[in-house]
Short mmCIF file of C-alpha atoms in Angstrom, two decimals:
data_model
loop_
_atom_site.label_atom_id
_atom_site.label_comp_id
_atom_site.label_asym_id
_atom_site.label_seq_id
_atom_site.Cartn_x
_atom_site.Cartn_y
_atom_site.Cartn_z
CA MET A 1 0.00 0.00 0.00
CA LYS A 2 2.84 2.41 0.87
CA LEU A 3 4.54 1.54 -2.41
CA ILE A 4 1.42 2.42 -4.38
CA ALA A 5 1.04 5.72 -2.51
CA THR A 6 4.70 6.57 -3.09
CA LEU A 7 4.50 5.77 -6.80
CA GLY A 8 1.27 7.75 -7.10
CA MET A 9 2.83 10.82 -5.51
CA ALA A 10 5.91 10.52 -7.73
CA ALA A 11 3.73 10.29 -10.84
CA LEU A 12 1.63 13.25 -9.73
CA LEU A 13 4.65 15.44 -9.03
CA SER A 14 6.40 14.54 -12.27
CA GLY A 15 3.17 15.10 -14.23
CA CYS A 16 2.71 18.57 -12.77
CA SER A 17 6.27 19.56 -13.58
CA MET A 18 5.74 18.80 -17.28
CA PHE A 19 3.40 21.78 -17.58
CA ASP A 20 5.71 24.24 -15.84
CA SER A 21 6.41 27.05 -18.27
CA GLN A 22 8.98 29.78 -18.00
CA GLN A 23 7.58 33.23 -17.41
CA SER A 24 9.05 36.08 -19.34
CA ALA A 25 9.45 39.53 -17.90
CA ILE A 26 6.96 42.14 -19.06
CA PRO A 27 8.70 45.22 -20.42
CA ALA A 28 8.06 48.25 -18.23
CA GLU A 29 6.37 50.24 -20.97
CA PHE A 30 3.73 47.52 -21.41
CA ALA A 31 3.22 47.07 -17.67
CA GLY A 32 2.35 50.76 -17.31
CA ALA A 33 5.43 51.51 -15.21
CA ASP A 34 6.76 55.05 -14.96
CA TYR A 35 10.34 53.81 -14.77
CA GLN A 36 12.41 50.71 -15.40
CA LEU A 37 15.22 49.69 -13.06
CA SER A 38 18.43 48.41 -14.51
CA ASP A 39 20.01 45.35 -12.93
CA GLN A 40 22.62 47.58 -11.29
CA HIS A 41 19.96 49.86 -9.77
CA ALA A 42 17.92 46.87 -8.61
CA LYS A 43 21.00 45.53 -6.80
CA GLN A 44 21.63 48.94 -5.23
CA TRP A 45 18.00 49.05 -4.08
CA ALA A 46 18.24 45.56 -2.58
CA ILE A 47 21.42 46.49 -0.69
CA ALA A 48 20.00 49.80 0.55
CA SER A 49 16.77 48.10 1.67
CA LYS A 50 18.68 45.42 3.57
CA GLN A 51 20.86 48.05 5.26
CA VAL A 52 17.83 50.06 6.37
CA GLU A 53 16.08 46.92 7.62
CA GLN A 54 19.12 45.88 9.66
CA CYS A 55 19.45 49.37 11.10
CA VAL A 56 15.78 49.91 12.00
CA TYR A 57 14.95 46.29 12.90
CA PRO A 58 18.24 44.70 14.03
CA ASN A 59 16.58 41.63 15.62
CA LEU A 60 13.79 41.10 13.09
CA THR A 61 12.98 37.52 12.17
CA ARG A 62 10.54 36.24 9.59
CA ILE A 63 8.19 35.08 12.36
CA LEU A 64 8.21 38.49 14.04
CA GLN A 65 7.55 40.18 10.71
CA GLN A 66 4.60 37.88 9.99
CA HIS A 67 3.01 39.01 13.27
CA PHE A 68 3.32 42.75 12.58
CA SER A 69 0.22 44.82 13.10
CA LYS A 70 -1.12 46.64 10.03
CA GLU A 71 0.55 49.84 11.18
CA ASP A 72 3.92 48.18 11.77
CA SER A 73 3.70 46.42 8.41
CA TYR A 74 2.99 49.74 6.68
CA ILE A 75 5.91 51.47 8.43
CA HIS A 76 8.21 48.55 7.58
CA SER A 77 7.27 48.66 3.90
CA GLN A 78 7.71 52.44 3.73
CA TYR A 79 11.13 52.56 5.39
CA VAL A 80 12.56 49.33 4.01
CA PHE A 81 11.18 49.26 0.46
CA PHE A 82 9.74 52.55 -0.73
CA TYR A 83 12.03 55.20 0.80
CA PRO A 84 15.25 53.56 -0.48
CA LEU A 85 13.62 53.19 -3.92
CA GLU A 86 12.52 56.83 -3.95
CA LYS A 87 16.02 57.93 -2.99
CA LEU A 88 17.56 55.76 -5.73
CA LEU A 89 15.15 57.09 -8.35
CA ALA A 90 15.69 60.70 -7.27
CA ASN A 91 19.45 60.30 -7.65
CA ASN A 92 19.20 58.69 -11.09
CA MET A 93 16.48 60.68 -12.84
#
């Protein structure tokens, strides 16, 4: 019985992976974006965001972040994601 269940799961997983298609990136002009980040700027944004997060939330874990209140989640997203992006865009536009 265990052998049948194991073989069934293996067949199911391999069958699902056959239909996995690669997603292509949508160009910014077609996505309605006002700007398009280069790879270099995206890396700078990721580094700046991580630095801000480590400075503002030095002991933050994934579990703690998942239990943020709505207000804390909003503040986190503003300081960690949007402010570094705004600063990067302001310096490069």
